[in-house]
XYZ file of C-alpha atoms in Angstrom:
384
model
C 120.595 250.030 111.309
C 119.590 247.037 109.216
C 117.183 244.390 110.551
C 116.749 240.878 109.219
C 113.639 238.808 109.827
C 113.588 235.048 109.350
C 110.169 234.507 107.791
C 108.189 236.449 105.200
C 104.524 236.028 106.127
C 102.010 238.629 107.284
C 103.815 239.412 110.550
C 107.018 240.122 108.622
C 104.966 242.186 106.175
C 103.637 244.422 108.948
C 107.138 244.679 110.429
C 108.436 245.760 107.018
C 105.733 248.413 106.735
C 106.622 249.743 110.184
C 110.314 249.705 109.266
C 109.635 251.901 106.225
C 107.902 254.480 108.400
C 110.853 254.398 110.808
C 113.516 254.664 108.122
C 114.894 251.190 108.891
C 116.117 248.797 106.212
C 114.410 245.450 106.782
C 115.350 242.310 104.833
C 113.284 239.126 105.068
C 114.359 235.525 104.564
C 111.962 232.974 103.127
C 111.442 230.454 100.396
C 108.853 232.039 98.079
C 108.959 235.282 96.151
C 105.196 235.760 96.530
C 105.237 235.562 100.342
C 103.352 238.543 101.856
C 106.436 240.418 103.125
C 108.648 240.152 100.058
C 106.977 242.939 98.094
C 107.222 245.524 100.875
C 110.571 244.646 102.503
C 113.834 246.371 101.574
C 115.240 243.036 100.442
C 114.666 239.292 100.325
C 117.029 236.360 100.848
C 115.694 233.213 99.243
C 116.067 229.827 100.840
C 114.308 227.319 103.094
C 113.070 228.993 106.258
C 115.998 229.399 108.641
C 118.464 227.426 106.520
C 121.980 228.271 107.825
C 123.278 229.267 104.378
C 120.356 231.631 103.840
C 120.610 233.086 107.338
C 124.337 233.648 106.843
C 123.567 235.559 103.650
C 120.927 237.534 105.559
C 123.421 238.364 108.316
C 125.806 239.855 105.763
C 123.169 242.488 104.928
C 121.909 243.446 108.407
C 123.033 244.227 111.953
C 120.529 242.168 113.925
C 118.199 239.264 113.131
C 114.750 238.506 114.570
C 112.133 235.858 113.920
C 108.616 235.939 112.537
C 107.538 232.592 113.999
C 108.672 229.579 116.024
C 108.951 227.122 113.124
C 112.711 227.493 112.672
C 115.215 224.780 113.617
C 117.498 226.783 115.897
C 120.292 224.252 116.482
C 121.995 224.753 113.077
C 122.116 228.514 113.727
C 124.181 228.217 116.907
C 127.448 228.365 114.962
C 126.398 231.683 113.408
C 125.589 233.152 116.826
C 128.931 231.974 118.166
C 130.596 233.638 115.178
C 129.058 236.979 116.129
C 125.667 237.114 114.409
C 123.250 238.960 116.711
C 119.900 237.245 117.176
C 117.184 238.918 119.260
C 115.916 237.243 121.291
C 119.007 235.044 121.688
C 118.817 231.499 120.382
C 118.983 230.051 123.906
C 116.097 232.237 125.037
C 114.055 231.389 121.970
C 114.776 227.676 122.325
C 113.253 227.711 125.816
C 109.947 228.897 124.327
C 109.552 227.135 120.974
C 108.699 223.799 122.624
C 105.459 224.183 124.560
C 106.476 221.625 127.175
C 109.613 223.677 127.848
C 107.336 226.706 128.109
C 105.373 224.908 130.807
C 108.547 224.126 132.761
C 109.799 227.704 132.467
C 106.477 228.992 133.777
C 106.397 226.501 136.638
C 109.977 227.393 137.614
C 108.806 231.014 137.911
C 105.733 229.959 139.953
C 103.415 231.200 137.213
C 100.197 229.110 137.182
C 99.407 226.917 134.173
C 96.713 224.286 133.583
C 97.568 220.845 134.950
C 99.388 218.828 132.289
C 101.566 215.792 131.623
C 103.501 214.248 128.744
C 101.494 211.789 126.682
C 104.269 209.207 127.104
C 104.028 209.644 130.873
C 100.266 209.139 130.720
C 100.750 205.898 128.811
C 103.329 204.672 131.326
C 101.264 205.695 134.370
C 97.612 205.765 133.270
C 96.428 206.180 136.855
C 97.837 209.714 136.786
C 95.141 210.659 134.290
C 92.728 210.616 137.224
C 94.332 213.882 138.339
C 93.416 215.523 135.044
C 90.061 213.956 134.255
C 88.133 214.089 130.997
C 87.740 215.875 128.701
C 91.423 216.488 127.953
C 93.212 218.704 125.487
C 95.988 217.003 123.536
C 98.552 219.520 122.301
C 101.499 219.185 119.948
C 104.702 220.222 121.697
C 105.817 222.272 118.710
C 104.530 223.596 115.418
C 100.869 223.939 116.396
C 99.069 227.253 115.965
C 95.809 228.632 114.525
C 93.959 225.549 115.691
C 96.513 223.070 114.418
C 98.142 220.692 116.867
C 95.086 220.615 119.142
C 92.712 217.718 119.813
C 89.904 217.326 122.319
C 89.882 213.917 124.028
C 86.511 213.099 125.568
C 87.158 209.686 127.131
C 89.556 206.745 127.452
C 88.431 205.218 124.164
C 89.107 208.459 122.318
C 92.542 208.668 123.955
C 93.396 205.160 122.821
C 92.402 205.970 119.234
C 94.374 209.222 119.357
C 97.531 207.495 120.615
C 97.363 205.071 117.710
C 97.289 207.966 115.219
C 100.244 210.037 116.468
C 103.798 209.803 117.756
C 103.291 210.062 121.537
C 106.670 211.746 122.047
C 105.386 214.801 120.153
C 102.326 215.455 122.326
C 101.272 216.306 125.848
C 97.925 216.295 127.649
C 96.315 219.194 129.482
C 93.317 219.418 131.760
C 90.380 221.092 130.027
C 90.050 224.592 131.486
C 86.581 225.940 132.275
C 87.403 229.589 131.608
C 85.199 232.672 131.438
C 87.363 234.621 128.998
C 90.489 234.252 126.932
C 92.907 237.130 127.323
C 96.248 238.199 125.904
C 99.003 240.451 127.176
C 101.583 241.849 124.759
C 104.775 243.328 126.165
C 108.299 244.190 125.101
C 111.776 244.437 126.576
C 114.800 246.226 125.146
C 118.422 245.114 125.185
C 119.011 247.536 128.075
C 116.237 245.986 130.182
C 113.556 248.602 129.550
C 110.090 247.028 129.828
C 106.644 248.054 128.586
C 103.242 246.487 128.076
C 100.023 247.122 126.194
C 96.498 247.176 127.665
C 95.131 243.725 128.431
C 93.278 242.262 125.439
C 90.284 239.959 125.183
C 90.249 237.394 122.387
C 87.489 235.179 121.014
C 88.124 232.005 119.065
C 86.168 230.247 116.332
C 87.275 226.714 115.561
C 90.313 227.328 117.826
C 91.450 230.228 115.611
C 91.409 233.792 116.917
C 88.435 235.587 115.349
C 88.161 238.884 117.243
C 90.195 240.973 119.685
C 88.940 243.725 122.026
C 90.935 246.388 123.853
C 90.733 246.989 126.706
C 89.516 243.691 128.130
C 86.421 244.127 130.294
C 87.898 242.581 133.452
C 88.727 243.881 136.938
C 91.890 245.985 137.165
C 93.427 243.383 139.479
C 93.391 240.887 136.602
C 95.366 243.257 134.373
C 97.838 243.958 137.181
C 98.424 240.220 137.578
C 98.938 239.830 133.812
C 101.492 242.671 133.842
C 103.359 240.948 136.674
C 103.422 237.685 134.709
C 104.792 239.168 131.501
C 107.270 241.346 133.365
C 108.672 238.327 135.214
C 109.020 236.368 131.990
C 110.764 239.142 130.080
C 113.189 239.806 132.908
C 114.005 236.217 133.885
C 114.479 235.087 130.281
C 116.600 238.152 129.415
C 114.211 238.471 126.502
C 114.639 241.168 123.840
C 111.683 242.031 121.591
C 107.911 241.649 121.731
C 106.444 238.716 123.655
C 102.774 237.730 123.892
C 101.172 235.741 126.707
C 97.860 233.988 126.053
C 95.779 233.569 129.211
C 92.691 231.860 130.560
C 90.641 233.739 133.166
C 88.062 231.910 135.220
C 87.286 230.496 138.661
C 90.943 229.535 139.180
C 92.147 233.036 138.388
C 94.674 233.638 135.609
C 96.335 230.641 133.975
C 98.912 230.935 131.193
C 97.821 229.021 128.118
C 100.730 229.710 125.789
C 103.632 232.056 125.047
C 104.369 233.525 121.613
C 107.942 234.847 121.286
C 107.157 237.387 118.553
C 104.619 239.948 117.480
C 101.171 238.448 117.878
C 97.782 238.396 116.184
C 96.113 239.850 119.267
C 98.324 242.943 119.009
C 97.400 243.946 115.453
C 94.946 246.555 116.675
C 97.860 248.490 118.204
C 98.647 249.774 114.688
C 95.691 252.167 114.881
C 94.792 252.142 118.570
C 98.101 252.779 120.344
C 100.782 255.423 120.288
C 103.365 252.796 119.261
C 102.325 249.667 117.365
C 103.641 246.283 118.437
C 105.581 246.148 115.154
C 107.344 249.454 115.731
C 107.979 248.375 119.329
C 109.585 245.134 118.195
C 111.870 247.026 115.838
C 112.758 249.498 118.574
C 113.738 246.624 120.847
C 115.759 244.859 118.162
C 117.676 247.993 117.191
C 118.393 249.188 120.718
C 116.121 252.230 120.470
C 114.157 253.493 123.472
C 110.755 251.818 123.648
C 107.718 253.891 122.708
C 104.533 254.698 124.668
C 101.833 252.015 124.644
C 98.748 253.925 125.789
C 95.496 253.588 123.883
C 94.809 256.664 121.743
C 91.094 255.883 121.788
C 88.623 254.602 124.428
C 88.854 251.159 122.894
C 89.489 249.152 119.734
C 88.026 246.065 118.103
C 89.675 243.834 115.508
C 88.164 241.125 113.312
C 90.387 238.566 111.600
C 89.320 238.041 107.990
C 89.537 234.267 107.904
C 89.277 232.197 104.770
C 85.926 230.464 104.440
C 86.669 228.403 101.335
C 89.565 226.815 99.455
C 90.225 228.944 96.398
C 92.585 231.276 94.558
C 90.070 234.104 94.368
C 91.368 237.642 94.806
C 88.208 238.767 96.647
C 88.474 242.059 94.780
C 84.809 242.896 95.356
C 85.058 242.241 99.094
C 88.281 244.228 99.323
C 86.671 247.187 97.574
C 83.627 247.042 99.858
C 85.810 246.847 102.969
C 87.921 249.778 101.819
C 84.782 251.914 101.463
C 83.753 251.448 105.116
C 83.992 254.638 107.156
C 85.900 254.313 110.431
C 87.360 250.893 109.628
C 91.060 250.227 108.985
C 91.528 247.295 106.617
C 94.719 245.258 106.200
C 95.059 242.618 103.463
C 98.040 240.289 103.578
C 98.406 239.603 99.865
C 98.117 235.825 100.160
C 97.573 234.013 96.886
C 95.546 231.094 98.262
C 92.533 231.028 100.556
C 91.957 228.102 102.871
C 89.283 227.606 105.485
C 90.447 229.365 108.659
C 93.506 230.957 107.024
C 94.192 234.554 108.028
C 93.838 236.619 104.859
C 93.679 240.010 106.558
C 92.157 241.915 109.427
C 90.024 244.987 110.032
C 90.219 247.300 113.049
C 87.729 249.849 114.324
C 88.616 252.358 117.018
C 85.733 252.567 119.491
C 84.304 255.822 120.827
C 82.173 254.519 123.688
C 83.440 255.577 127.102
C 81.845 252.675 129.016
C 82.009 248.888 128.478
C 78.297 248.859 127.562
C 78.765 251.563 124.933
C 81.765 249.760 123.494
C 79.776 246.534 123.313
C 77.164 248.372 121.251
C 79.935 249.647 118.961
C 81.184 246.079 118.584
C 77.708 244.773 117.758
C 77.331 247.407 115.061
C 80.830 246.724 113.713
C 80.166 242.993 113.445
C 76.922 243.631 111.573
C 78.765 245.797 109.043
C 81.613 243.327 108.538
C 79.200 240.379 108.363
C 77.528 241.850 105.299
C 80.818 241.747 103.408
C 82.871 238.907 104.854
C 80.761 235.821 105.680
C 83.270 234.108 107.943
C 82.404 236.606 110.653
C 78.880 235.154 110.835
C 80.382 232.566 113.170
C 80.714 235.351 115.722
C 77.115 236.565 115.490
């Protein structure tokens, strides 16, 4: 069965690598021949991301089409779906999640708790309602924001006034600043037949609002994981979702709050490649192709992943750093083949499977892992 993926970045690259191991032909659609996935995919359809003509050409080569990210204009693709092109998840389902305000409404309709929020336009029309949120506030772009983009911290009324003058208010909403203890992520999947699975709850840490490290399993009470499983299960079922879905969560005094949904494979799930019986990428392909979902248990007491983030603007190949990383014993290194480094850009990641049987032992493993990575890749010093 042939699979098409709209997008050709690192997520599509890892999907293509999983597809090769599974004997699946995977064709990507994107604009540039040097995109990370192009060199490893079975084929490439050139064209602007999600352009109807390019997607039509993609559909002629595959049986089902999925998405690498949420940056695609879905409306022009409706005619293709109506003509019989199979998109998973469906365009209607995906459309309910690509706008973060629509995400909030979906979650509230399902009685899933989210941080208090309001449209920026509503705040301007009824400024007294801001008293319910208080300062500081988080201003978030309704669409297109990820890896720290589309986020602003608003400390007071003067800062809000200056912010409003610099943006289009219709594109933003405001959210109460959440005093959380930990940031968590839950990755799950649902097949076309309704089969549902989930991975162990993950703990993420951010640097400059970009994910820097991920730990599995998260060191939280079991009741927290059970609640996260209930949340993702409800979403997958109620949305009739097919594929991998990630839920980003805040955990703190208010319990679990959903921060954001990612309708795709997710950065937090990269460690499943080495740490789980079925990686999130294989799971996504299983869901898209109608194959039975695979087991998601950890094959190791724990796992720790470090994102290799760009720390400078350059076109360096980092050959010396790549060679040093490759020589590390017990570390699994993934480079994405990007031609340009920018500060905070994800250039690769490294995973270490942990042997400690207790949280304290795993924390020691993590400390040692960070020290090793820090000597080679300086961006990780921000985590020290």
